[in-house]
Short mmCIF file of C-alpha atoms in Angstrom, two decimals:
data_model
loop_
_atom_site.label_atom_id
_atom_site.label_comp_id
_atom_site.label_asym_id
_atom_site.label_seq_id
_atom_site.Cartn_x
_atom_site.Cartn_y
_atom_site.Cartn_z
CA UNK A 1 46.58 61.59 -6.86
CA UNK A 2 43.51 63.25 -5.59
CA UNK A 3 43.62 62.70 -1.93
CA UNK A 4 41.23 64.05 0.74
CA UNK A 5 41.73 63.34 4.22
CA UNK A 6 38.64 63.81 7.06
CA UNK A 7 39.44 65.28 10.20
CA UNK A 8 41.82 67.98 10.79
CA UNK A 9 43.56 67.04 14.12
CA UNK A 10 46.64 65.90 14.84
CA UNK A 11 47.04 62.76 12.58
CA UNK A 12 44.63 64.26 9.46
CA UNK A 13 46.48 67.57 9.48
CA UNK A 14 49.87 66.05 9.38
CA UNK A 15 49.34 63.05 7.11
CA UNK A 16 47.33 65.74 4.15
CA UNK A 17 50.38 67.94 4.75
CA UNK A 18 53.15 65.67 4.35
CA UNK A 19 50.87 64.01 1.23
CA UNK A 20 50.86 67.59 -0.59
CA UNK A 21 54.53 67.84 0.07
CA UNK A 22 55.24 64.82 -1.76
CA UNK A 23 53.07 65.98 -4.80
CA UNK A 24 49.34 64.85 -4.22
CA UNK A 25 46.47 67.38 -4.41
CA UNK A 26 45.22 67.04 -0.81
CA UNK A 27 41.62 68.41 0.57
CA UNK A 28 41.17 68.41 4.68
CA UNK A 29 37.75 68.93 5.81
CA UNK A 30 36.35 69.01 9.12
CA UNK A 31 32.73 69.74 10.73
CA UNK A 32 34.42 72.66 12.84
CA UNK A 33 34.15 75.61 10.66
CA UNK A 34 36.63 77.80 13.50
CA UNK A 35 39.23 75.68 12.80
CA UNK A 36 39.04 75.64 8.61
CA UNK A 37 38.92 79.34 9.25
CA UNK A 38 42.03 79.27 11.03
CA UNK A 39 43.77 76.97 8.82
CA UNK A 40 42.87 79.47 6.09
CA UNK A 41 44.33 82.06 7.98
CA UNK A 42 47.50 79.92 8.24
CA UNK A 43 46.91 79.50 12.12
CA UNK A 44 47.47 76.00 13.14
CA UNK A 45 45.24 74.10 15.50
CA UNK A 46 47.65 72.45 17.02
CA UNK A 47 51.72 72.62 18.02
CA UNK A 48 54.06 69.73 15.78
CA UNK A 49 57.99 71.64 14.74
CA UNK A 50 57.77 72.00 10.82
CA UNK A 51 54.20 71.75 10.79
CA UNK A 52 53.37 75.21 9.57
CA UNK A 53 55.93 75.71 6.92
CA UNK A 54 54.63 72.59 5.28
CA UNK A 55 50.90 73.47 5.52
CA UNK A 56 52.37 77.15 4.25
CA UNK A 57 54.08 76.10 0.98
CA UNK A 58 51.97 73.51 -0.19
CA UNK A 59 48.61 75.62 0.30
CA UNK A 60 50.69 78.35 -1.56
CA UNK A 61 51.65 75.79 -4.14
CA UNK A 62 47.90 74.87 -4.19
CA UNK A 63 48.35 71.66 -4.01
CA UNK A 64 46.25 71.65 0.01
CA UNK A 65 43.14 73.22 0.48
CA UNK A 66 40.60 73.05 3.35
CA UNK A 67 36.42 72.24 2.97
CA UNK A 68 33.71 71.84 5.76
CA UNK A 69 31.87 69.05 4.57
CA UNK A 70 32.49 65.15 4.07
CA UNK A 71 30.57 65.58 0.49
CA UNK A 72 33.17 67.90 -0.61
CA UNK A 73 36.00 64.90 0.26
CA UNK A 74 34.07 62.64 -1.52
CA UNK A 75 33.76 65.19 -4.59
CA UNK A 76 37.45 65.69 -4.50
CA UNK A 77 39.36 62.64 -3.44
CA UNK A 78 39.57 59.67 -5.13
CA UNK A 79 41.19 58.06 -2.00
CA UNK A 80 39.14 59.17 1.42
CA UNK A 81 41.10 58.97 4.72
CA UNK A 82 38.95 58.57 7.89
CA UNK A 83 41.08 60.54 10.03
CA UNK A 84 38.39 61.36 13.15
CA UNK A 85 38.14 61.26 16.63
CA UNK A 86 37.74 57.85 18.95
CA UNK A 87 37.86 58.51 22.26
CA UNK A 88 37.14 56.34 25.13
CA UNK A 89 33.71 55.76 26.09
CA UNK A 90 32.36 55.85 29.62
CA UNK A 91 32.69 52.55 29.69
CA UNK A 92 36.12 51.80 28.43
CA UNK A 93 35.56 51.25 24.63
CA UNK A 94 36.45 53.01 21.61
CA UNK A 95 33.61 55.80 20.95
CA UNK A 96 32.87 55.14 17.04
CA UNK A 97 30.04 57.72 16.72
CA UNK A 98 32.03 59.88 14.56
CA UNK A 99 33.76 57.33 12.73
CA UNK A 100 30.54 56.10 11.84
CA UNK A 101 28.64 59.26 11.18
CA UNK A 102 31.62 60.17 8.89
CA UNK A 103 30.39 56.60 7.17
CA UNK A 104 27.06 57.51 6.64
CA UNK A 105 27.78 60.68 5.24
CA UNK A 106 30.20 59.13 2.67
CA UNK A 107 27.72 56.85 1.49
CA UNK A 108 24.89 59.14 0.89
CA UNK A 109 27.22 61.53 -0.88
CA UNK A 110 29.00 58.54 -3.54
CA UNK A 111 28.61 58.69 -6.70
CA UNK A 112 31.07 56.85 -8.49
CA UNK A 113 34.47 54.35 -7.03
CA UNK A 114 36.21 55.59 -3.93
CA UNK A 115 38.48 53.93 -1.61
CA UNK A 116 37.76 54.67 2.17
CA UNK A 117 41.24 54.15 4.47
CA UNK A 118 40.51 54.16 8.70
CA UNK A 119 43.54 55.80 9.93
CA UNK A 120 41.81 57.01 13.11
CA UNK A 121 42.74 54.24 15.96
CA UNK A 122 39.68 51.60 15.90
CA UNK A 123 39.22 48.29 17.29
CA UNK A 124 39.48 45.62 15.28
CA UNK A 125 36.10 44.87 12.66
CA UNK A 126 35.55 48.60 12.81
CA UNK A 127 36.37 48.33 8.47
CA UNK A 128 33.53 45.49 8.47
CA UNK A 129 31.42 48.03 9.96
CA UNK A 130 32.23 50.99 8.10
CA UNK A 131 31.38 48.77 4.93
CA UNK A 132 28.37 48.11 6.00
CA UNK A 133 27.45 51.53 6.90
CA UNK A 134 28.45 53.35 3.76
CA UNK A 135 26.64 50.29 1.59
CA UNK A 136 23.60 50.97 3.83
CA UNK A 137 23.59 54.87 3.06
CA UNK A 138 24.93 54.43 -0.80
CA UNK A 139 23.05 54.20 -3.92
CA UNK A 140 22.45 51.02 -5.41
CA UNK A 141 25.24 49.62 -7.43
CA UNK A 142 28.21 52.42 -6.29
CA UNK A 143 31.07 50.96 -6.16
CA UNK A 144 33.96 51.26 -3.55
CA UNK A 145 36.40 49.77 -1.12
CA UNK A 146 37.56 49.93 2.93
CA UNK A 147 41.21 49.47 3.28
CA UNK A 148 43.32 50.32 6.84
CA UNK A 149 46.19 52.41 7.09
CA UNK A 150 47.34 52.98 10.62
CA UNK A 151 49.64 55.69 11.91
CA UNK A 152 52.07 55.59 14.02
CA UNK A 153 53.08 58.70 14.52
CA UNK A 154 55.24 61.25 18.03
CA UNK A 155 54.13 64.24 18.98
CA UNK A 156 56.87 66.58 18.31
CA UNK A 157 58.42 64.11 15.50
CA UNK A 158 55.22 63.54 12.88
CA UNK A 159 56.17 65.31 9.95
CA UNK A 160 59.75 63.09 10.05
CA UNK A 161 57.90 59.75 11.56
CA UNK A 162 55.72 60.35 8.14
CA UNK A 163 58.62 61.17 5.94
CA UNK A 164 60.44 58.51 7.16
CA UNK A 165 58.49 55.94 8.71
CA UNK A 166 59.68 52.84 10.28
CA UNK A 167 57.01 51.15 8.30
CA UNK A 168 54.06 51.38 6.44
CA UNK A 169 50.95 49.01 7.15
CA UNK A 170 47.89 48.52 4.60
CA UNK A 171 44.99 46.26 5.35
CA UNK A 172 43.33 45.79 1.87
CA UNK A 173 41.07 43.28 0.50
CA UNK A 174 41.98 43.48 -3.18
CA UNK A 175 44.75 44.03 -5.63
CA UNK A 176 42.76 47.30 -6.72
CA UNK A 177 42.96 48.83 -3.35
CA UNK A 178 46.77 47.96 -2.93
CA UNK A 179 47.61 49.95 -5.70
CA UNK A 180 46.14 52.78 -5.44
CA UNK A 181 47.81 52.59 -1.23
CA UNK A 182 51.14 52.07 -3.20
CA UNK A 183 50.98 54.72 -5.50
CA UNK A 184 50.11 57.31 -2.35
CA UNK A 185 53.09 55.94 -0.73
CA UNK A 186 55.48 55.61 -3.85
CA UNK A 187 58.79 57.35 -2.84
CA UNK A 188 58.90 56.60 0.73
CA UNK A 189 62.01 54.43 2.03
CA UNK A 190 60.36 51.72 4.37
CA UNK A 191 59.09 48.35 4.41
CA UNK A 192 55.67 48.28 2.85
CA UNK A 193 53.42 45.52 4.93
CA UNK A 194 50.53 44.31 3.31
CA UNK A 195 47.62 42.72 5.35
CA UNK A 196 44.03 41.80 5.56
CA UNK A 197 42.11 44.67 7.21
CA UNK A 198 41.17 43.29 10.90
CA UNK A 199 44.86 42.37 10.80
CA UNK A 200 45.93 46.08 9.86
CA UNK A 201 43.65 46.89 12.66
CA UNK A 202 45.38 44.54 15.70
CA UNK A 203 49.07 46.14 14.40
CA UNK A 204 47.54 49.50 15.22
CA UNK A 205 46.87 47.96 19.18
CA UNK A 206 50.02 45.55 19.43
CA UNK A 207 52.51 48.74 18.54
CA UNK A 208 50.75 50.69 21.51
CA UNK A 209 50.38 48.15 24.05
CA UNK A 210 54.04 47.54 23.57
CA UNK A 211 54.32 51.18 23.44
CA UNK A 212 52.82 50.93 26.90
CA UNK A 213 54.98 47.75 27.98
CA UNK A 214 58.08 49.70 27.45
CA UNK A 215 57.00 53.02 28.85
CA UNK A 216 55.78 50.82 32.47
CA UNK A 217 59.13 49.51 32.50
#
């Protein structure tokens, strides 16, 4: 499948690298032309063993590429993975400028059916409002979906935490979207958890507060 993935930091460069090793045609994009220059240079923007070999052979087999804008994701994937920053706010909360300005960008630039995963670490409703936004921006009557797809990856373990997950958790809201989730995943040994989006979501937060729970102990 036609995959592209936005955001080239630690969780969208691993996940579109491990996808093109297991046979999907993968785009990355990301706003920060240094860093696509580097990754065409085969200089990695960030340290994870195994990392570079994999980006290596599958650009070579050309099945990963890199682009600098969202409308070339949305030109090239049929599947979209939001894989951008959230850091904390001043305040405490989740800053959601970029997931949302990554929204508004895929809506204007739709043209036909696309399915739009979160992977990026939200709170929960953020795939309400990512909805909302794109349907704001889109043309009238494009079609598409939001799903949720939450990592869980280890620094210094991602590519084998994606290769061989403990499990893999989808927050859809049709049959449509399931499938075309599935097929991504098709081939990987784990126990496939299908959800309702917000519920997707609150997984995300319950793994890493008890993350945290274990770690304070």
């Amino acid at each position: 499948m036609d995959v592209a993935i936005i955001g080239t930091g630690y969780v969208g460069l691993v996940t579109g690298a491990c996808f093109a090793e297991k046979g999907h045609r993968v785009l990355c994009v990301d706003n920060d032309t240094g860093k696509i220059r580097s990754l065409l240079q085969g200089v990695m923007p960030i340290y994870e063993p195994g990392l570079d070999d994999v980006v290596r052979r599958n650009v070579e087999a050309k099945r990963f590429s890199f682009g600098s804008t969202v409308k070339e994701a949305v030109d090239f994937g049929k599947v979209i993975f939001i894989c951008v920053g959230t850091p904390p706010a001043a305040g405490g909360h989740a800053d959601l400028s970029f997931v949302e300005g990554v929204a508004r960008e895929i809506g204007e630039a739709l043209d036909g059916f696309r399915l739009i995963v979160e992977k990026s670490t939200v709170p929960v409703m953020t795939g309400a409002k990512v909805a909302a936004t794109i349907a704001r921006y889109a043309k009238k009557g494009i079609e598409f979906e939001v799903a949720s797809n939450p990592e869980f990856l280890r620094e210094g373990s991602a590519i084998e935490d994606t290769f061989k997950p403990d499990r893999i958790v989808i927050g859809v809201e049709s049959p449509r979207a399931e499938k075309m989730l599935r097929e991504i995943y098709a081939g990987y040994q784990a126990p496939f958890i299908v959800t309702d989006i917000k519920s997707a979501e609150l997984i995300k937060h319950a793994s890493n507060s008890f993350l945290s729970t274990k770690i304070s102990y």
